[in-house]
């Protein structure tokens, strides 16, 4: 084996990985059209359908040996299930229904793709319910080899509402949930079912309530395959949980960087999950170190989401001839303190711009020669408070803000330079 061949075994070039993925899909029985779109690093198939390769490529490159084959098989199985017909009879589909928790950004990514391929997103309505601020609950059918997500919700022939179908799905998941939490760090437990529904078991508060943690459970869903739980009275456990989530995010299909907690104990449904899902909110650790690590993890996830969003909207704008500039989500850190990160977006005078939400804004006036200077970096919160009339929130997730008019010198002077 040559030196470069051995390198490819560690991290193949994207086009070679795509070819390898297609070959694996063919071996697994996928017979439809599969075309590799190198610019967007995705496979296009069926009628305006696509399969992103980013997560599969990352998982493949981060693993070795049998784990690498297992990771590839999992993603290929997901692709192969896309053409599987949904059972027409509720009697057949009912026992196979499962609930899924997915990132909210995934839904908007699909909406943007629909807009680009169909020219109008009004016909795209994903059937989902919110889970916290950054996730959604979807309905799925569990097949022996894979899971088929029902973006349109339950089949009309079942005569069920989404709430009713999710109740059945949650009960099914509970019936397949044995006690399977293992301690992976001091005070931190991880679900070990190995069936692809680990994160979705956050919809079963009674299951997490039985984990022997200090205080009430708080949990994280860094990827679809990882559910971590610790206690709200365990500061060290919370720090360990964030560190484990960062490790998980490098390999799995990401969901959320947030730490969650359930609502008041008297609102819990110990016997059954409520149809719309349990009452959850984001939890902020009391410990300063855990809070810093969690904030850094959130920025890493936001960077990935905004990069994906920007690429999709740039393609839309190019096709439509729109002149708006989508500012990038820029992430900076310190070499001696990796979690001391901060995000920045650039707002340039005279440029119609769409800004991501960042920690700071770099206000740039290329031709300036007065007191505020050419570039003034300010805190996002202060800028929004003093310049809010110039900022228009856009209907996107993650959120963006349209800015068409640049503030004048007198208003710039009111803003403090960010340290």
XYZ file of C-alpha atoms in Angstrom:
419
model
C 0.000 0.000 0.000
C 1.374 3.423 -0.988
C 1.830 6.332 1.391
C -1.013 8.376 -0.135
C -3.339 5.365 -0.129
C -2.733 4.975 3.589
C -3.544 8.665 4.067
C -6.832 8.238 2.202
C -7.770 5.466 4.612
C -7.559 8.074 7.381
C -9.284 10.914 5.564
C -10.292 10.347 1.931
C -10.836 13.393 -0.305
C -14.517 14.434 -0.380
C -15.076 13.243 -3.957
C -13.540 9.852 -3.215
C -15.705 9.526 -0.109
C -18.801 10.389 -2.151
C -17.936 7.663 -4.678
C -17.375 5.207 -1.822
C -20.725 6.176 -0.307
C -22.568 5.723 -3.606
C -20.966 2.313 -4.107
C -22.046 1.261 -0.601
C -25.596 2.458 -1.314
C -25.715 0.418 -4.513
C -24.502 -2.670 -2.659
C -27.247 -2.106 -0.113
C -29.882 -2.064 -2.852
C -30.449 1.612 -3.683
C -31.513 1.644 -7.352
C -32.618 5.237 -7.932
C -30.720 8.233 -9.276
C -27.692 9.289 -7.225
C -25.709 12.303 -8.396
C -22.905 13.889 -6.435
C -23.153 17.683 -6.115
C -19.585 18.625 -5.195
C -20.346 22.318 -4.598
C -22.892 21.500 -1.902
C -21.300 18.176 -0.866
C -24.543 16.261 -1.120
C -26.146 13.485 -3.144
C -29.207 14.395 -5.206
C -31.827 11.739 -5.822
C -35.503 11.335 -6.576
C -37.592 14.438 -7.230
C -35.818 17.397 -5.655
C -34.500 15.193 -2.834
C -31.024 15.456 -1.387
C -28.807 13.758 1.155
C -26.113 15.847 2.851
C -22.753 14.121 3.190
C -21.185 16.473 5.756
C -22.109 14.473 8.869
C -21.393 11.129 7.222
C -17.965 12.346 6.091
C -17.117 13.700 9.527
C -18.217 10.495 11.278
C -16.291 8.375 8.757
C -13.076 10.372 9.175
C -13.263 10.377 12.973
C -13.565 6.584 13.304
C -11.474 3.555 12.372
C -11.944 -0.137 11.643
C -15.293 -1.710 12.459
C -16.632 1.570 13.862
C -15.953 3.258 10.538
C -17.903 0.560 8.679
C -20.733 0.845 11.207
C -20.882 4.627 10.774
C -20.995 4.366 6.997
C -23.672 1.651 7.103
C -25.849 3.812 9.358
C -25.841 6.753 6.952
C -26.284 4.575 3.873
C -29.266 2.859 5.537
C -30.836 6.270 6.138
C -30.488 7.118 2.447
C -31.893 3.754 1.368
C -34.961 4.242 3.555
C -35.871 7.488 1.800
C -37.744 5.682 -0.947
C -39.539 3.258 1.341
C -43.312 3.512 1.133
C -45.100 4.454 4.356
C -47.582 1.765 5.486
C -51.100 2.740 4.462
C -52.791 0.967 7.388
C -52.524 2.253 10.946
C -52.650 -1.323 12.205
C -49.370 -1.936 10.370
C -47.720 1.433 10.993
C -48.787 1.949 14.617
C -46.299 -0.409 16.302
C -43.464 1.043 14.194
C -44.035 4.711 15.031
C -41.259 6.489 16.920
C -40.678 10.129 17.951
C -37.507 11.941 16.894
C -35.778 15.030 18.244
C -33.902 16.954 15.583
C -32.223 20.319 15.224
C -34.515 23.168 14.253
C -31.899 24.318 11.738
C -32.401 21.056 9.820
C -35.998 22.040 9.061
C -34.953 25.436 7.726
C -32.223 23.842 5.636
C -34.829 21.615 3.966
C -37.117 24.640 3.496
C -34.351 26.590 1.747
C -33.623 23.632 -0.517
C -37.323 23.415 -1.359
C -37.363 27.125 -2.155
C -34.410 26.781 -4.506
C -35.715 23.711 -6.335
C -39.406 24.636 -6.413
C -39.098 28.428 -6.512
C -41.491 28.824 -3.588
C -41.340 27.593 -0.006
C -45.015 28.226 0.773
C -45.899 24.629 -0.078
C -43.340 23.267 2.394
C -44.821 22.766 5.845
C -42.935 20.378 8.094
C -45.159 18.601 10.609
C -43.270 19.126 13.838
C -43.577 20.419 17.385
C -41.050 22.521 19.338
C -38.680 21.027 21.881
C -36.994 23.891 23.692
C -35.807 26.798 21.578
C -33.553 25.007 19.109
C -35.069 21.561 18.507
C -38.205 20.025 17.055
C -40.103 16.764 17.506
C -40.835 14.747 14.366
C -42.686 11.534 13.655
C -40.899 8.525 12.168
C -41.418 4.928 11.148
C -38.930 2.431 12.571
C -37.914 -0.250 10.061
C -35.567 -3.162 10.852
C -32.602 -1.499 9.114
C -33.336 2.202 9.383
C -35.685 5.017 10.376
C -37.903 6.903 7.917
C -38.752 10.450 9.004
C -42.287 11.589 8.153
C -41.747 15.277 7.443
C -45.374 15.610 6.373
C -46.637 13.989 9.551
C -48.971 10.982 9.839
C -50.472 9.518 6.694
C -53.976 10.811 5.963
C -55.213 7.206 5.833
C -54.386 6.747 9.536
C -56.883 9.470 10.529
C -54.632 10.704 13.343
C -53.458 14.155 14.340
C -49.749 14.726 14.858
C -50.297 14.866 18.626
C -52.108 11.534 18.604
C -49.438 9.899 16.454
C -46.657 11.220 18.698
C -48.433 9.852 21.760
C -48.432 6.377 20.164
C -44.810 6.848 19.111
C -43.713 7.880 22.632
C -45.492 4.883 24.168
C -43.771 2.587 21.661
C -40.394 4.068 22.515
C -41.049 3.639 26.229
C -41.941 -0.022 25.644
C -38.498 -0.464 24.029
C -36.605 1.381 26.755
C -34.949 -0.864 29.288
C -32.785 0.549 32.084
C -29.615 1.210 30.106
C -27.820 4.222 31.548
C -24.108 3.758 32.211
C -21.824 6.097 34.143
C -19.295 7.652 31.748
C -17.798 10.257 34.116
C -18.210 11.174 37.755
C -21.879 12.092 38.114
C -22.642 11.762 34.366
C -24.682 8.976 32.779
C -25.179 8.083 29.114
C -27.958 6.104 27.475
C -26.589 2.859 26.034
C -29.443 1.465 23.939
C -27.490 1.652 20.649
C -30.643 1.815 18.545
C -30.502 5.345 17.126
C -33.194 6.719 19.478
C -30.936 7.726 22.360
C -31.579 11.469 22.075
C -35.298 10.933 21.471
C -35.641 9.379 24.920
C -35.448 12.886 26.327
C -39.177 12.828 25.483
C -39.628 10.340 28.351
C -39.090 12.367 31.548
C -39.885 9.405 33.793
C -36.943 7.491 32.282
C -34.444 10.264 33.007
C -35.968 10.882 36.428
C -34.789 7.429 37.520
C -31.101 8.167 36.794
C -29.247 8.439 40.158
C -27.998 12.029 39.842
C -27.623 14.807 42.418
C -30.807 16.858 42.331
C -33.156 16.975 39.356
C -31.867 15.733 36.004
C -30.354 18.071 33.440
C -29.415 16.607 30.099
C -27.766 17.208 26.738
C -28.452 15.898 23.210
C -25.220 16.696 21.332
C -25.988 14.127 18.618
C -28.751 11.753 17.647
C -26.889 8.840 19.215
C -25.918 10.475 22.517
C -28.090 11.328 25.544
C -26.164 12.539 28.609
C -27.659 13.149 32.052
C -26.350 14.691 35.280
C -27.911 16.570 38.200
C -28.758 20.243 38.624
C -26.869 20.147 41.964
C -23.701 18.649 40.455
C -21.461 21.413 39.074
C -18.574 19.044 38.329
C -20.942 16.674 36.537
C -22.239 19.524 34.393
C -18.698 20.408 33.306
C -17.963 16.755 32.486
C -21.202 16.563 30.491
C -20.267 19.570 28.346
C -16.799 18.118 27.670
C -18.355 14.781 26.637
C -20.806 16.608 24.377
C -17.933 18.336 22.604
C -16.291 14.968 21.983
C -19.561 13.496 20.693
C -20.186 16.411 18.325
C -17.021 15.594 16.374
C -18.385 12.243 15.273
C -22.178 12.104 15.313
C -25.087 13.818 13.605
C -25.490 16.930 15.700
C -28.711 18.101 17.346
C -28.170 20.717 20.045
C -25.404 22.247 22.193
C -27.905 23.223 24.903
C -28.244 21.871 28.410
C -31.901 21.129 29.143
C -34.071 20.668 32.187
C -37.714 19.664 32.578
C -40.443 21.892 33.978
C -41.660 21.763 37.586
C -42.001 18.274 39.016
C -45.773 18.608 39.303
C -45.928 19.193 35.516
C -44.131 15.958 34.706
C -46.133 13.104 33.311
C -44.501 10.154 34.988
C -46.656 7.606 33.217
C -46.950 9.101 29.728
C -45.279 11.793 27.687
C -47.687 14.616 26.918
C -48.638 14.825 23.224
C -46.663 18.002 22.551
C -43.652 16.721 24.435
C -42.438 17.460 27.953
C -42.099 21.015 29.203
C -38.376 21.795 28.790
C -36.163 24.850 28.977
C -32.469 25.608 28.595
C -30.437 25.255 31.785
C -27.471 27.535 32.565
C -24.873 25.938 34.861
C -24.113 27.791 38.083
C -20.418 26.945 37.826
C -18.415 29.537 35.863
C -16.186 26.946 34.176
C -19.092 24.806 32.971
C -20.914 27.925 31.730
C -17.830 29.023 29.738
C -17.428 25.593 28.149
C -21.130 25.457 27.325
C -21.052 28.912 25.704
C -18.074 27.832 23.584
C -19.860 24.649 22.510
C -22.878 26.709 21.484
C -20.680 28.941 19.311
C -19.205 25.894 17.568
C -22.692 24.626 16.717
C -23.809 28.089 15.589
C -20.762 28.384 13.347
C -21.703 25.161 11.573
C -25.380 26.144 11.281
C -24.665 29.633 9.966
C -22.093 28.342 7.460
C -24.635 25.867 6.087
C -27.348 28.532 6.010
C -25.136 31.103 4.281
C -24.162 28.635 1.539
C -27.821 27.803 0.886
C -29.022 31.432 0.799
C -26.065 32.565 -1.307
C -27.104 30.019 -3.927
C -30.690 31.274 -3.748
C -29.606 34.901 -4.110
C -27.277 34.093 -6.992
C -30.115 32.394 -8.840
C -32.519 35.278 -8.108
C -29.967 38.019 -8.775
C -30.409 39.482 -5.288
C -27.756 41.941 -4.124
C -27.851 41.327 -0.372
C -24.562 40.344 1.263
C -24.720 37.536 3.822
C -22.153 38.256 6.504
C -20.247 35.233 7.806
C -20.289 34.004 11.387
C -16.633 34.436 12.326
C -15.324 32.595 15.377
C -12.179 33.630 17.238
C -10.374 32.108 20.199
C -7.169 32.193 22.187
C -4.400 29.652 21.764
C -3.794 29.374 25.501
C -7.519 29.222 26.351
C -9.536 27.492 23.575
C -12.939 28.009 25.230
C -12.407 31.782 25.525
C -14.052 32.228 22.134
C -16.208 34.976 20.706
C -18.099 35.477 17.453
C -18.047 38.481 15.130
C -19.997 39.623 12.050
C -19.057 42.510 9.761
C -21.444 45.354 8.875
C -19.953 47.567 6.148
C -21.175 51.033 5.253
C -23.064 51.136 1.955
C -23.627 47.367 1.779
C -27.104 45.834 2.076
C -26.265 43.114 4.619
C -27.823 40.148 6.404
C -26.124 39.703 9.789
C -25.948 36.512 11.857
C -26.427 36.979 15.590
C -22.941 37.174 17.095
C -21.234 38.360 20.269
C -19.779 41.402 18.509
C -20.264 43.462 15.359
C -17.436 45.013 13.372
C -18.812 48.283 11.955
C -16.668 49.148 8.931
C -16.472 52.468 7.050
C -13.817 52.003 4.346
C -13.463 55.740 3.573
C -13.734 57.127 7.116
C -11.218 59.631 8.490
C -13.078 60.885 11.585
C -13.088 59.989 15.285
C -14.961 56.667 15.238
C -12.409 55.339 12.745
C -12.708 52.922 9.866
C -13.536 49.904 12.032
C -15.339 49.898 15.355
C -15.947 46.554 17.078
C -18.875 46.751 19.484
C -20.949 44.392 21.618
C -24.031 42.987 19.908
C -26.364 43.776 22.788
C -25.393 47.449 22.929
C -25.556 47.803 19.148
C -29.046 46.306 19.053
C -30.200 48.572 21.894
C -28.924 51.776 20.256
C -29.352 50.913 16.575
C -32.453 48.724 16.719
C -34.405 50.958 14.332
C -31.876 50.095 11.599
C -32.167 46.342 12.165
C -34.908 44.091 10.757
C -35.201 40.506 12.007
C -35.524 37.973 9.166
C -37.726 34.868 9.157
C -34.820 32.418 9.257
C -33.339 29.906 11.655
C -30.744 30.463 12.925
C -31.894 34.076 13.033
C -30.445 36.804 10.808
C -30.907 40.563 10.778
C -31.195 42.734 7.658
C -29.378 46.085 7.802
C -29.745 48.473 4.863
C -28.836 51.839 6.427
C -25.508 52.398 8.186
C -25.460 54.520 11.381
C -24.022 58.014 11.103
C -20.991 59.311 12.994
C -23.006 60.687 15.931
C -24.660 57.326 16.581
C -21.403 55.414 16.189
C -19.866 57.602 18.841
C -22.435 56.337 21.359
C -21.130 52.768 21.034
C -18.354 51.480 23.283
C -15.435 49.601 21.788
C -15.622 45.910 22.760
C -12.638 44.723 24.782
